[in-house]
């Protein structure tokens, strides 16, 4: 029975405009039937409607009519569910004063949830912010697609200091739009954000948004939004890839507060700061590659300090009471192609007489609902079997604004839009226009034939639809766009990749042919690009997802100088290219993200530019999945392109995983050994950029050759880097014996090599035992960590044996071993993925350094000991995905490292935490624990080695050398990106440098 409460007084706030004045005609939508009087508890009524809609197809649309809906505990929104407010006024979700459960910690009114992404059966990390707390809830995750809420306001009453309206830890194609948050006493409007928010406005509260890294670690983009009256800061965040477009912050101490101990890839365009007393932005984690801050065209009034640096206390003041910042940047600046980066602050500002009028919205409004014409009333069926081509084309020819209810609209020829055509859907995965497979006229060689074509110079809008060109249609593509600068593509998905539901209900690989080629056998890379903007096309593309592996590229732009704007666009899973620019000028890409998968993406280039200029690429993430095993040279490739401006570049390859077993549930964040080797290669000049994390780089028309590197003092006059051997697929896992002989692994081909000056390169083992990393015992035996087996395996063999004999080593309980050498990972990745890091008692986030210390400080309960007792390898927990043989994947700190460092208990050792880009020294304890961590250098890469003179060498694009006290000594330039460093040779003064494809050495 519904419980009635006393009325909740409405908080003073400007009236909001309803964007959907009536219920859209869609038989699959479910409408909430609640009291909506602001007094009755409507939580159960809303949850019941969500559950009914979800039960139909696993995704759905819920309509919330105008009214005030009182909430008393968390509403759970499954993945793929969209909630739309309808009616003359926006509906309001109301939290009454002093609602039980919202006084301590962080407590959410609405939680967007996810599925069992890794099929572990349990919930490894339940949402800690649910009310009531005893309900196990799976958080939204990197497979939570299409989730959304729009045209619904939120109001928090007094006495709810823990309240955070919405938990939105979602992935692609999810959004919050057209919402006002009247936060009152609350903690935040949004706690844990994801993907995109547009036209959202936060009034009051302690914060407007509090968030950390999004669930898939992509960017979070906020557009056409505002904050006012927050008690502490408008936004508090870290590592969110925060991208701001046309955002205003006023009447609050801090605009953007980046948490202590963290950085972010933060970029703002057309941001306004008004009456900000402390700082427009507070920057933490100085002199670290992961701190990348940029603004273009920021405006400020009564904001004396534009930027404040938390660690040093340094400030960047404004220019008078009212000023304009044309360019602000902080972070690692790469001064030119082929150069190493350094840290720099850029501030270009000038005083202005008064604040200009607010900018026009970055996202053009769609036509009012009164103009929509339901295509079903025009004879269009959308039943997945009827050919709707003629009916849809007739609708386009006779009506300007067309609304498509959920359904699969089968078409057999291109739909040609008129210059003013607007197409509207409300759920891309459930509302698709598609070509059937093997469509006549679409086979063989010929010009492209798109699902939809927008005319040259058009003012078109396409929003809320999915487009699919079919599996086997060589001439097909999804969207040909020639429309003009004011056109818009928003909330549109190119089907044929992750999260796709197809009309025939069959798997995407249904028509795979037999054979061993994962590309040719599955018709991948056999169609024109999914999106092709050409012939003077331009406009705005926001919240677009293009992962169709059947297409040769996800987003292709050619032959245009019409301005284009990319906001939060995800392009993934293609064989050769994700983004391509060919003769393009005057485009900006804010928060573009790419991903290369294992089977299809081994050779794909993330971003290719040909004969293009005046391009801005900001908050760009170029990602390769952790599972990949294939080296790739660069993320961005340039051909004859100039006036290219990079702002905030993040080239990475790490993922989070969860598992549950007899030891309980745990989450992992693992880094691949195969991210893009370098960020950029300019094919015209032959110059590259090896820094994979940097804040600024400008590429001019004629990039100068980098100056000759100074020879470090620790190298003799005749010392040079020499290539010992090449032609490898990828090598790592090296160890050195007492005589200085080097042993290393080519994991892809399960082979172990040796190298010494006398014998050169030798094959030591060539057996199917999946070796990964090596150690050498005092006896000379080689101890091998193999990735075979659910928890990996360890074995030992004598390097002179050629009969394949080996000794399996079983894990035993950790015990003292006097004088034994301990093998530990040289590079680590610890970043606290999945679990909320906010400490509600302390009111702060656990820092990366604290998480790293806790992780490496954990003694291992078991270990592997060499037969002679001289070598100990702690048994790190292994995460398994896939079969237990060599076709599956295994991850652990000891498997993920490029190689081990040798140490002893009680000694200090140098290790790298790549997720902080730092090198530490640490004290080695029992069970391989590392304690007393001390930051050593603000470069932390693929490996660390200590030379005979105590100098420390770090591989991070080049080889960087440091004195024992951390003083930089210079760098050693290597022809390829160094991966593992290890000293050997007869006098142990030879620094062996392993790259993917070659072995180098230099004597120090």
Coordinates of C-alpha atoms in Angstrom, one line a residue, residues 138-386:
X138 CA 25.7 -4.7 -9.9
X139 CA 27.0 -1.3 -11.1
X140 CA 26.8 -0.1 -14.6
X141 CA 30.0 -1.2 -16.4
X142 CA 31.9 -1.0 -19.7
X143 CA 29.1 -3.1 -21.4
X144 CA 26.3 -0.8 -20.2
X145 CA 25.1 0.7 -23.5
X146 CA 22.1 2.9 -24.5
X147 CA 21.0 3.7 -20.9
X148 CA 19.5 7.2 -20.6
X149 CA 17.3 9.7 -18.7
X150 CA 15.9 12.8 -20.3
X151 CA 13.4 15.6 -19.5
X152 CA 13.2 14.7 -15.8
X153 CA 14.2 17.0 -12.9
X154 CA 15.4 16.1 -9.5
X155 CA 14.8 17.9 -6.1
X156 CA 16.5 17.1 -2.8
X157 CA 15.0 18.3 0.4
X158 CA 16.7 19.4 3.6
X159 CA 18.5 16.9 5.9
X160 CA 19.9 14.7 3.2
X161 CA 23.6 15.5 3.2
X162 CA 24.6 12.1 1.7
X163 CA 22.1 12.3 -1.2
X164 CA 23.5 12.1 -4.7
X165 CA 20.7 12.0 -7.3
X166 CA 22.0 9.7 -10.0
X167 CA 24.8 7.1 -10.2
X168 CA 25.6 7.0 -14.0
X169 CA 28.7 4.9 -14.3
X170 CA 27.8 3.9 -17.9
X171 CA 29.5 3.2 -21.2
X172 CA 28.8 4.1 -24.8
X173 CA 25.6 5.6 -26.1
X174 CA 24.3 6.6 -22.7
X175 CA 23.3 10.1 -21.7
X176 CA 21.5 12.4 -19.3
X177 CA 19.7 15.3 -21.1
X178 CA 17.4 18.2 -20.3
X179 CA 17.5 17.9 -16.5
X180 CA 17.6 20.3 -13.6
X181 CA 19.0 19.2 -10.3
X182 CA 17.8 21.3 -7.3
X183 CA 20.2 19.8 -4.8
X184 CA 19.6 21.7 -1.6
X185 CA 21.3 19.9 1.2
X186 CA 22.5 17.1 -1.0
X187 CA 26.0 15.8 -1.7
X188 CA 25.9 15.9 -5.5
X189 CA 23.6 15.7 -8.5
X190 CA 25.6 13.0 -10.1
X191 CA 28.0 10.6 -8.4
X192 CA 30.0 8.5 -10.9
X193 CA 29.5 9.8 -14.4
X194 CA 29.8 8.3 -17.8
X195 CA 29.7 9.0 -21.5
X196 CA 27.7 12.2 -22.2
X197 CA 25.4 14.7 -20.5
X198 CA 23.7 17.6 -22.3
X199 CA 21.6 20.5 -21.1
X200 CA 21.8 19.5 -17.4
X201 CA 21.8 22.2 -14.8
X202 CA 22.9 21.9 -11.2
X203 CA 21.7 24.3 -8.5
X204 CA 23.1 24.2 -5.0
X205 CA 24.4 21.1 -3.2
X206 CA 27.9 20.4 -2.0
X207 CA 28.9 19.5 -5.6
X208 CA 27.2 19.3 -8.9
X209 CA 29.1 16.3 -10.1
X210 CA 31.5 14.0 -8.3
X211 CA 33.2 11.4 -10.4
X212 CA 36.3 9.3 -11.1
X213 CA 37.2 7.2 -14.1
X214 CA 34.3 6.1 -16.2
X215 CA 33.5 2.4 -16.2
X216 CA 35.2 1.7 -19.6
X217 CA 37.8 4.4 -18.9
X218 CA 36.6 6.5 -21.8
X219 CA 36.0 10.2 -21.6
X220 CA 33.0 12.0 -20.0
X221 CA 31.6 14.9 -22.0
X222 CA 29.4 17.6 -20.6
X223 CA 27.7 20.0 -23.1
X224 CA 25.5 23.1 -22.8
X225 CA 25.2 22.8 -19.1
X226 CA 25.6 25.0 -15.9
X227 CA 26.3 25.0 -12.2
X228 CA 25.5 27.5 -9.6
X229 CA 25.6 27.8 -5.8
X230 CA 27.6 24.7 -5.0
X231 CA 29.1 24.8 -1.5
X232 CA 32.5 23.3 -2.3
X233 CA 32.9 23.0 -6.1
X234 CA 30.9 22.7 -9.3
X235 CA 32.7 19.5 -10.3
X236 CA 35.0 17.3 -8.3
X237 CA 36.7 14.6 -10.3
X238 CA 39.8 12.7 -11.4
X239 CA 40.7 10.6 -14.4
X240 CA 37.3 11.2 -15.9
X241 CA 38.5 12.5 -19.2
X242 CA 36.4 15.5 -18.4
X243 CA 35.4 17.3 -21.6
X244 CA 33.4 20.5 -21.3
X245 CA 31.6 22.3 -24.2
X246 CA 29.7 25.5 -23.5
X247 CA 29.5 25.1 -19.7
X248 CA 28.9 27.8 -17.1
X249 CA 30.0 27.7 -13.5
X250 CA 29.0 30.5 -11.1
X251 CA 28.8 31.4 -7.4
X252 CA 30.9 28.6 -6.1
X253 CA 34.4 28.5 -4.5
X254 CA 35.9 26.2 -7.2
X255 CA 34.9 25.4 -10.7
X256 CA 36.7 22.1 -11.3
X257 CA 38.5 20.4 -8.4
X258 CA 40.8 17.6 -9.4
X259 CA 41.4 15.3 -6.5
X260 CA 44.7 15.1 -4.6
X261 CA 47.1 12.5 -5.9
X262 CA 45.4 12.3 -9.3
X263 CA 45.5 13.9 -12.7
X264 CA 43.0 14.0 -15.5
X265 CA 42.7 14.6 -19.2
X266 CA 40.6 17.7 -18.9
X267 CA 39.7 20.0 -21.7
X268 CA 37.2 22.8 -21.9
X269 CA 35.9 24.8 -24.8
X270 CA 33.7 27.9 -24.3
X271 CA 33.7 27.5 -20.5
X272 CA 32.5 30.5 -18.4
X273 CA 33.5 31.1 -14.7
X274 CA 31.5 33.7 -12.8
X275 CA 32.1 34.6 -9.2
X276 CA 34.5 31.8 -8.5
X277 CA 36.3 32.8 -5.3
X278 CA 39.2 30.2 -5.0
X279 CA 40.1 29.0 -8.5
X280 CA 38.5 28.2 -11.8
X281 CA 40.4 24.9 -11.8
X282 CA 42.5 23.2 -9.0
X283 CA 45.2 21.0 -10.6
X284 CA 46.7 18.2 -8.7
X285 CA 49.5 15.7 -9.4
X286 CA 51.9 18.2 -11.0
X287 CA 54.8 17.1 -13.2
X288 CA 53.0 13.9 -14.1
X289 CA 52.1 12.7 -17.6
X290 CA 48.6 11.9 -16.6
X291 CA 47.9 15.5 -15.7
X292 CA 46.7 17.2 -18.9
X293 CA 44.7 20.4 -18.6
X294 CA 43.5 22.6 -21.4
X295 CA 41.0 25.4 -22.1
X296 CA 40.1 27.2 -25.3
X297 CA 38.1 30.4 -25.2
X298 CA 37.3 30.4 -21.5
X299 CA 35.6 33.5 -20.0
X300 CA 35.9 34.7 -16.4
X301 CA 34.5 37.4 -14.3
X302 CA 35.1 38.0 -10.6
X303 CA 37.4 35.0 -10.7
X304 CA 40.8 36.3 -9.5
X305 CA 42.6 32.9 -9.8
X306 CA 42.1 31.0 -13.0
X307 CA 44.2 28.0 -12.0
X308 CA 45.6 26.8 -8.7
X309 CA 48.1 24.0 -8.2
X310 CA 47.3 21.9 -5.2
X311 CA 50.7 20.5 -4.5
X312 CA 53.0 23.5 -5.0
X313 CA 50.5 26.2 -4.1
X314 CA 51.4 28.0 -7.4
X315 CA 48.6 30.1 -9.0
X316 CA 47.9 31.4 -12.4
X317 CA 46.0 34.7 -11.9
X318 CA 43.4 36.1 -14.3
X319 CA 43.7 39.4 -16.1
X320 CA 41.6 41.9 -14.2
X321 CA 38.1 41.4 -13.1
X322 CA 36.8 40.2 -16.4
X323 CA 39.0 38.4 -18.9
X324 CA 39.1 36.0 -21.8
X325 CA 41.5 33.0 -21.9
X326 CA 42.1 32.1 -25.5
X327 CA 44.5 29.3 -24.6
X328 CA 45.4 27.7 -21.3
X329 CA 47.4 24.5 -21.0
X330 CA 49.3 22.6 -18.4
X331 CA 51.1 19.2 -18.7
X332 CA 53.7 17.5 -20.7
X333 CA 54.4 19.6 -23.8
X334 CA 56.1 17.8 -26.8
X335 CA 58.0 20.6 -28.5
X336 CA 58.0 18.9 -31.9
X337 CA 58.0 15.6 -33.8
X338 CA 60.8 13.3 -32.7
X339 CA 61.2 15.2 -29.4
X340 CA 60.9 14.3 -25.7
X341 CA 58.3 16.1 -23.7
X342 CA 58.7 18.5 -20.8
X343 CA 56.2 20.1 -18.4
X344 CA 54.9 23.6 -19.2
X345 CA 52.2 26.0 -18.4
X346 CA 50.6 28.1 -21.1
X347 CA 48.3 31.1 -20.3
X348 CA 47.1 33.4 -23.1
X349 CA 44.6 35.8 -21.6
X350 CA 43.5 39.4 -22.0
X351 CA 41.2 41.7 -20.1
X352 CA 37.8 42.5 -21.6
X353 CA 35.3 45.2 -20.8
X354 CA 32.4 42.9 -20.0
X355 CA 31.3 39.3 -20.4
X356 CA 29.8 38.7 -23.8
X357 CA 26.4 37.1 -24.2
X358 CA 26.2 33.3 -23.7
X359 CA 27.2 31.2 -26.7
X360 CA 24.5 29.5 -28.7
X361 CA 24.0 25.8 -27.7
X362 CA 26.6 23.5 -29.2
X363 CA 23.9 20.9 -29.8
X364 CA 21.1 22.2 -31.9
X365 CA 17.6 21.6 -30.6
X366 CA 15.4 19.1 -32.4
X367 CA 12.1 20.4 -33.6
X368 CA 9.2 20.6 -31.0
X369 CA 7.2 17.5 -30.6
X370 CA 4.2 19.1 -32.2
X371 CA 6.0 18.9 -35.5
X372 CA 6.7 15.2 -35.3
X373 CA 5.0 12.9 -37.8
X374 CA 4.8 9.3 -36.8
X375 CA 6.0 7.2 -39.8
X376 CA 3.6 4.5 -38.9
X377 CA 0.7 6.8 -39.8
X378 CA 2.2 7.1 -43.3
X379 CA 2.2 3.4 -44.0
X380 CA 5.7 2.5 -42.7
X381 CA 5.6 -0.8 -40.9
X382 CA 8.9 -1.3 -39.1
X383 CA 8.1 -5.0 -38.6
X384 CA 11.5 -6.3 -39.9
X385 CA 10.0 -8.1 -42.9
X386 CA 8.1 -5.5 -44.9

